[in-house]
PDB file of C-alpha atoms in Angstrom:
ATOM      1  CA  UNK A   1       1.850 258.653 -45.256  1.00 43.00           C
ATOM      2  CA  UNK A   2       1.952 262.000 -43.534  1.00 56.00           C
ATOM      3  CA  UNK A   3       0.897 262.649 -40.229  1.00 76.00           C
ATOM      4  CA  UNK A   4       1.141 264.640 -36.878  1.00 93.00           C
ATOM      5  CA  UNK A   5       3.506 262.859 -34.508  1.00 97.00           C
ATOM      6  CA  UNK A   6       4.467 263.175 -30.890  1.00 98.00           C
ATOM      7  CA  UNK A   7       7.679 262.089 -29.690  1.00 98.00           C
ATOM      8  CA  UNK A   8       7.515 262.055 -26.023  1.00 98.00           C
ATOM      9  CA  UNK A   9      10.658 261.385 -24.115  1.00 98.00           C
ATOM     10  CA  UNK A  10      12.090 261.289 -20.454  1.00 98.00           C
ATOM     11  CA  UNK A  11      15.644 262.065 -19.978  1.00 95.00           C
ATOM     12  CA  UNK A  12      17.778 262.692 -16.902  1.00 90.00           C
ATOM     13  CA  UNK A  13      21.146 264.342 -18.598  1.00 90.00           C
ATOM     14  CA  UNK A  14      19.615 265.159 -22.181  1.00 93.00           C
ATOM     15  CA  UNK A  15      21.176 262.353 -24.307  1.00 95.00           C
ATOM     16  CA  UNK A  16      17.666 260.961 -24.758  1.00 97.00           C
ATOM     17  CA  UNK A  17      16.368 264.370 -25.556  1.00 97.00           C
ATOM     18  CA  UNK A  18      19.100 264.672 -28.395  1.00 97.00           C
ATOM     19  CA  UNK A  19      17.838 261.192 -29.690  1.00 98.00           C
ATOM     20  CA  UNK A  20      14.184 262.054 -29.815  1.00 98.00           C
ATOM     21  CA  UNK A  21      15.384 265.511 -31.628  1.00 98.00           C
ATOM     22  CA  UNK A  22      17.268 263.540 -34.262  1.00 98.00           C
ATOM     23  CA  UNK A  23      14.482 261.099 -34.852  1.00 97.00           C
ATOM     24  CA  UNK A  24      12.297 264.240 -34.877  1.00 97.00           C
ATOM     25  CA  UNK A  25      14.438 265.550 -37.761  1.00 95.00           C
ATOM     26  CA  UNK A  26      14.302 262.496 -39.813  1.00 95.00           C
ATOM     27  CA  UNK A  27      10.549 261.948 -39.906  1.00 95.00           C
ATOM     28  CA  UNK A  28      10.273 265.639 -40.863  1.00 93.00           C
ATOM     29  CA  UNK A  29      12.078 264.880 -43.655  1.00 87.00           C
ATOM     30  CA  UNK A  30       9.650 262.414 -44.356  1.00 75.00           C
ATOM     31  CA  UNK A  31       6.917 264.962 -44.804  1.00 81.00           C
ATOM     32  CA  UNK A  32       5.620 264.428 -41.084  1.00 85.00           C
ATOM     33  CA  UNK A  33       4.775 267.156 -38.652  1.00 93.00           C
ATOM     34  CA  UNK A  34       6.443 266.552 -35.372  1.00 96.00           C
ATOM     35  CA  UNK A  35       6.071 267.784 -31.856  1.00 97.00           C
ATOM     36  CA  UNK A  36       8.939 266.894 -29.367  1.00 97.00           C
ATOM     37  CA  UNK A  37       7.881 267.103 -25.685  1.00 98.00           C
ATOM     38  CA  UNK A  38       9.033 265.842 -22.297  1.00 98.00           C
ATOM     39  CA  UNK A  39       6.302 263.303 -20.925  1.00 98.00           C
ATOM     40  CA  UNK A  40       5.651 265.404 -17.895  1.00 97.00           C
ATOM     41  CA  UNK A  41       4.568 268.183 -20.152  1.00 97.00           C
ATOM     42  CA  UNK A  42       2.081 265.996 -22.176  1.00 97.00           C
ATOM     43  CA  UNK A  43      -1.762 266.433 -20.986  1.00 95.00           C
ATOM     44  CA  UNK A  44      -3.304 264.558 -24.005  1.00 94.00           C
ATOM     45  CA  UNK A  45      -2.336 262.899 -26.929  1.00 95.00           C
ATOM     46  CA  UNK A  46      -5.586 262.877 -29.394  1.00 92.00           C
ATOM     47  CA  UNK A  47      -4.205 266.021 -31.816  1.00 92.00           C
ATOM     48  CA  UNK A  48      -1.639 263.298 -33.011  1.00 96.00           C
ATOM     49  CA  UNK A  49      -2.022 260.598 -35.352  1.00 96.00           C
ATOM     50  CA  UNK A  50       1.041 258.483 -33.857  1.00 97.00           C
ATOM     51  CA  UNK A  51       3.415 258.799 -31.029  1.00 98.00           C
ATOM     52  CA  UNK A  52       7.253 257.504 -30.234  1.00 98.00           C
ATOM     53  CA  UNK A  53       7.861 257.551 -26.716  1.00 98.00           C
ATOM     54  CA  UNK A  54      11.444 257.274 -25.595  1.00 98.00           C
ATOM     55  CA  UNK A  55      13.023 256.728 -22.409  1.00 98.00           C
ATOM     56  CA  UNK A  56      16.430 256.825 -20.651  1.00 97.00           C
ATOM     57  CA  UNK A  57      17.139 253.833 -18.726  1.00 96.00           C
ATOM     58  CA  UNK A  58      18.274 253.930 -14.966  1.00 91.00           C
ATOM     59  CA  UNK A  59      18.585 251.039 -12.531  1.00 89.00           C
ATOM     60  CA  UNK A  60      17.617 248.901 -15.538  1.00 93.00           C
ATOM     61  CA  UNK A  61      14.353 250.566 -15.957  1.00 96.00           C
ATOM     62  CA  UNK A  62      12.637 253.237 -17.839  1.00 98.00           C
ATOM     63  CA  UNK A  63      12.288 256.418 -16.191  1.00 97.00           C
ATOM     64  CA  UNK A  64       9.071 256.452 -13.640  1.00 98.00           C
ATOM     65  CA  UNK A  65       7.657 259.675 -15.505  1.00 98.00           C
ATOM     66  CA  UNK A  66       7.721 257.602 -18.951  1.00 98.00           C
ATOM     67  CA  UNK A  67       5.820 254.661 -17.618  1.00 98.00           C
ATOM     68  CA  UNK A  68       3.476 256.782 -15.929  1.00 98.00           C
ATOM     69  CA  UNK A  69       2.673 258.349 -19.293  1.00 98.00           C
ATOM     70  CA  UNK A  70       2.201 255.079 -21.081  1.00 98.00           C
ATOM     71  CA  UNK A  71      -0.234 254.374 -18.272  1.00 97.00           C
ATOM     72  CA  UNK A  72      -2.310 257.490 -18.481  1.00 97.00           C
ATOM     73  CA  UNK A  73      -2.684 257.602 -22.072  1.00 97.00           C
ATOM     74  CA  UNK A  74      -2.900 253.785 -22.475  1.00 97.00           C
ATOM     75  CA  UNK A  75      -6.574 253.888 -24.006  1.00 96.00           C
ATOM     76  CA  UNK A  76      -5.602 256.850 -26.479  1.00 96.00           C
ATOM     77  CA  UNK A  77      -2.289 254.859 -27.205  1.00 97.00           C
ATOM     78  CA  UNK A  78      -3.944 251.733 -28.203  1.00 96.00           C
ATOM     79  CA  UNK A  79      -6.038 253.460 -30.984  1.00 95.00           C
ATOM     80  CA  UNK A  80      -2.836 254.782 -32.633  1.00 96.00           C
ATOM     81  CA  UNK A  81       0.615 253.562 -33.707  1.00 97.00           C
ATOM     82  CA  UNK A  82       3.438 253.825 -31.183  1.00 98.00           C
ATOM     83  CA  UNK A  83       6.944 253.308 -31.581  1.00 98.00           C
ATOM     84  CA  UNK A  84       9.392 252.993 -28.405  1.00 98.00           C
ATOM     85  CA  UNK A  85      12.886 253.517 -27.727  1.00 98.00           C
ATOM     86  CA  UNK A  86      15.086 253.602 -25.009  1.00 98.00           C
ATOM     87  CA  UNK A  87      18.707 254.836 -24.392  1.00 98.00           C
ATOM     88  CA  UNK A  88      20.803 252.978 -22.173  1.00 95.00           C
ATOM     89  CA  UNK A  89      24.608 253.037 -21.012  1.00 90.00           C
ATOM     90  CA  UNK A  90      25.020 249.472 -20.725  1.00 90.00           C
ATOM     91  CA  UNK A  91      25.406 249.331 -24.787  1.00 92.00           C
ATOM     92  CA  UNK A  92      28.410 251.614 -24.105  1.00 89.00           C
ATOM     93  CA  UNK A  93      30.079 248.975 -22.332  1.00 85.00           C
ATOM     94  CA  UNK A  94      32.971 247.179 -23.791  1.00 77.00           C
ATOM     95  CA  UNK A  95      31.156 244.256 -25.496  1.00 78.00           C
ATOM     96  CA  UNK A  96      28.255 246.042 -25.197  1.00 72.00           C
ATOM     97  CA  UNK A  97      26.679 244.074 -28.099  1.00 78.00           C
ATOM     98  CA  UNK A  98      26.146 241.062 -25.770  1.00 85.00           C
ATOM     99  CA  UNK A  99      23.845 242.838 -23.633  1.00 87.00           C
ATOM    100  CA  UNK A 100      21.210 243.692 -26.402  1.00 89.00           C
ATOM    101  CA  UNK A 101      18.617 241.166 -25.403  1.00 91.00           C
ATOM    102  CA  UNK A 102      19.233 241.781 -21.604  1.00 93.00           C
ATOM    103  CA  UNK A 103      19.007 245.813 -22.446  1.00 95.00           C
ATOM    104  CA  UNK A 104      15.611 244.951 -24.473  1.00 95.00           C
ATOM    105  CA  UNK A 105      14.123 243.196 -21.298  1.00 96.00           C
ATOM    106  CA  UNK A 106      13.984 247.029 -19.874  1.00 97.00           C
ATOM    107  CA  UNK A 107      11.155 247.793 -22.447  1.00 97.00           C
ATOM    108  CA  UNK A 108       8.912 244.898 -21.055  1.00 97.00           C
ATOM    109  CA  UNK A 109       7.211 247.158 -18.506  1.00 97.00           C
ATOM    110  CA  UNK A 110       6.488 249.373 -21.572  1.00 97.00           C
ATOM    111  CA  UNK A 111       5.333 246.446 -23.581  1.00 97.00           C
ATOM    112  CA  UNK A 112       2.614 245.601 -20.701  1.00 97.00           C
ATOM    113  CA  UNK A 113       1.119 248.860 -21.513  1.00 97.00           C
ATOM    114  CA  UNK A 114       1.788 249.324 -25.443  1.00 97.00           C
ATOM    115  CA  UNK A 115       2.244 247.299 -28.278  1.00 96.00           C
ATOM    116  CA  UNK A 116       4.910 249.197 -30.358  1.00 97.00           C
ATOM    117  CA  UNK A 117       5.074 248.685 -34.071  1.00 97.00           C
ATOM    118  CA  UNK A 118       8.764 249.095 -33.773  1.00 98.00           C
ATOM    119  CA  UNK A 119      11.401 249.437 -31.119  1.00 97.00           C
ATOM    120  CA  UNK A 120      14.972 250.569 -30.711  1.00 98.00           C
ATOM    121  CA  UNK A 121      17.757 250.212 -28.043  1.00 97.00           C
ATOM    122  CA  UNK A 122      20.607 252.939 -28.445  1.00 97.00           C
ATOM    123  CA  UNK A 123      23.664 253.584 -26.492  1.00 95.00           C
ATOM    124  CA  UNK A 124      23.680 257.048 -24.621  1.00 93.00           C
ATOM    125  CA  UNK A 125      26.176 259.249 -23.065  1.00 91.00           C
ATOM    126  CA  UNK A 126      28.165 259.666 -19.865  1.00 90.00           C
ATOM    127  CA  UNK A 127      28.822 263.316 -18.669  1.00 90.00           C
ATOM    128  CA  UNK A 128      29.271 262.587 -14.878  1.00 90.00           C
ATOM    129  CA  UNK A 129      28.823 266.236 -14.312  1.00 88.00           C
ATOM    130  CA  UNK A 130      25.214 266.171 -15.640  1.00 85.00           C
ATOM    131  CA  UNK A 131      24.209 262.964 -13.278  1.00 83.00           C
ATOM    132  CA  UNK A 132      21.593 264.757 -10.784  1.00 81.00           C
ATOM    133  CA  UNK A 133      22.492 262.630  -7.745  1.00 85.00           C
ATOM    134  CA  UNK A 134      25.899 262.835  -5.815  1.00 91.00           C
ATOM    135  CA  UNK A 135      25.560 259.146  -5.091  1.00 90.00           C
ATOM    136  CA  UNK A 136      25.414 258.371  -8.803  1.00 86.00           C
ATOM    137  CA  UNK A 137      28.033 260.907  -9.775  1.00 88.00           C
ATOM    138  CA  UNK A 138      30.457 258.529  -7.546  1.00 93.00           C
ATOM    139  CA  UNK A 139      29.340 255.309  -8.704  1.00 89.00           C
ATOM    140  CA  UNK A 140      29.692 256.525 -12.627  1.00 86.00           C
ATOM    141  CA  UNK A 141      33.112 257.872 -11.794  1.00 91.00           C
ATOM    142  CA  UNK A 142      34.200 254.658  -9.898  1.00 93.00           C
ATOM    143  CA  UNK A 143      33.002 252.486 -12.909  1.00 87.00           C
ATOM    144  CA  UNK A 144      35.027 254.734 -15.346  1.00 89.00           C
ATOM    145  CA  UNK A 145      37.958 254.298 -13.453  1.00 91.00           C
ATOM    146  CA  UNK A 146      37.442 250.539 -13.290  1.00 89.00           C
ATOM    147  CA  UNK A 147      37.188 250.699 -17.352  1.00 86.00           C
ATOM    148  CA  UNK A 148      33.239 249.535 -17.287  1.00 84.00           C
ATOM    149  CA  UNK A 149      32.670 252.135 -19.568  1.00 84.00           C
ATOM    150  CA  UNK A 150      34.002 255.593 -20.706  1.00 90.00           C
ATOM    151  CA  UNK A 151      32.735 259.236 -20.620  1.00 91.00           C
ATOM    152  CA  UNK A 152      31.455 260.895 -23.642  1.00 92.00           C
ATOM    153  CA  UNK A 153      28.927 260.791 -26.092  1.00 95.00           C
ATOM    154  CA  UNK A 154      28.277 257.056 -27.329  1.00 94.00           C
ATOM    155  CA  UNK A 155      25.291 257.619 -29.399  1.00 96.00           C
ATOM    156  CA  UNK A 156      25.251 255.911 -32.880  1.00 96.00           C
ATOM    157  CA  UNK A 157      23.406 258.675 -34.992  1.00 98.00           C
ATOM    158  CA  UNK A 158      23.628 256.398 -38.149  1.00 98.00           C
ATOM    159  CA  UNK A 159      21.700 253.656 -36.304  1.00 97.00           C
ATOM    160  CA  UNK A 160      19.384 256.341 -34.930  1.00 98.00           C
ATOM    161  CA  UNK A 161      18.592 257.884 -38.247  1.00 97.00           C
ATOM    162  CA  UNK A 162      18.164 254.397 -39.931  1.00 98.00           C
ATOM    163  CA  UNK A 163      15.610 253.421 -37.236  1.00 98.00           C
ATOM    164  CA  UNK A 164      13.610 256.856 -37.683  1.00 97.00           C
ATOM    165  CA  UNK A 165      13.554 256.248 -41.550  1.00 95.00           C
ATOM    166  CA  UNK A 166      12.499 252.620 -40.738  1.00 96.00           C
ATOM    167  CA  UNK A 167       9.415 253.482 -38.634  1.00 96.00           C
ATOM    168  CA  UNK A 168       8.210 256.664 -40.959  1.00 94.00           C
ATOM    169  CA  UNK A 169       6.112 254.529 -43.293  1.00 93.00           C
ATOM    170  CA  UNK A 170       4.427 252.946 -40.157  1.00 94.00           C
ATOM    171  CA  UNK A 171       3.651 255.955 -38.237  1.00 93.00           C
TER     172      UNK A 171
END
C-alpha cells in the first residue's frame, strides 16, 4: 500500500530529526510520499493517510510539544494508522539494553492519546554544545566525566531502517 505519510517530530538537538529523516528515506523507497515536519509547524493532519510521530526524551518524558500535537489532533489521528518512536540517551548508557522496559514506559502518555500500530525506542546522541540550557550542559558534562555515557552519535541506523521497513506496510 502506498500513501501520503506525515512524519511529525519534536527534537532539541537534532538527533530525533535525523531519525525522522532516515525513516522518511526508507518509506519513500517503499513507494510512499513522505513529509517530515516539526510538530510545532503542523496545523492539520487531514491531507495524510497515516502519521509517524517521534519525540526526543527529556527528563524521562516526551517533549511537551509532541504531547500537545497528539492532544490537538487526537480525533484525526484516531481515524488513521499512527506509528510512534522516541529517541533516548538512556539506551546509550552502559548496559542500555537492560533499560528497554523503563524507556518504553516514557511512551505511556502518548499511548493514552493514540494507539500506535507500531512503536520503537532508539538511542540518540549527545553533543553537549547543542544542549540549549547551561544547567543541562553542566549536568551532561558531569555525567560524561562520571562515565554514565559518552558524547557522540549512538543511533543504530540498522535498527531504525529495520523498523521503518517493518512499519511501511502498516501505513
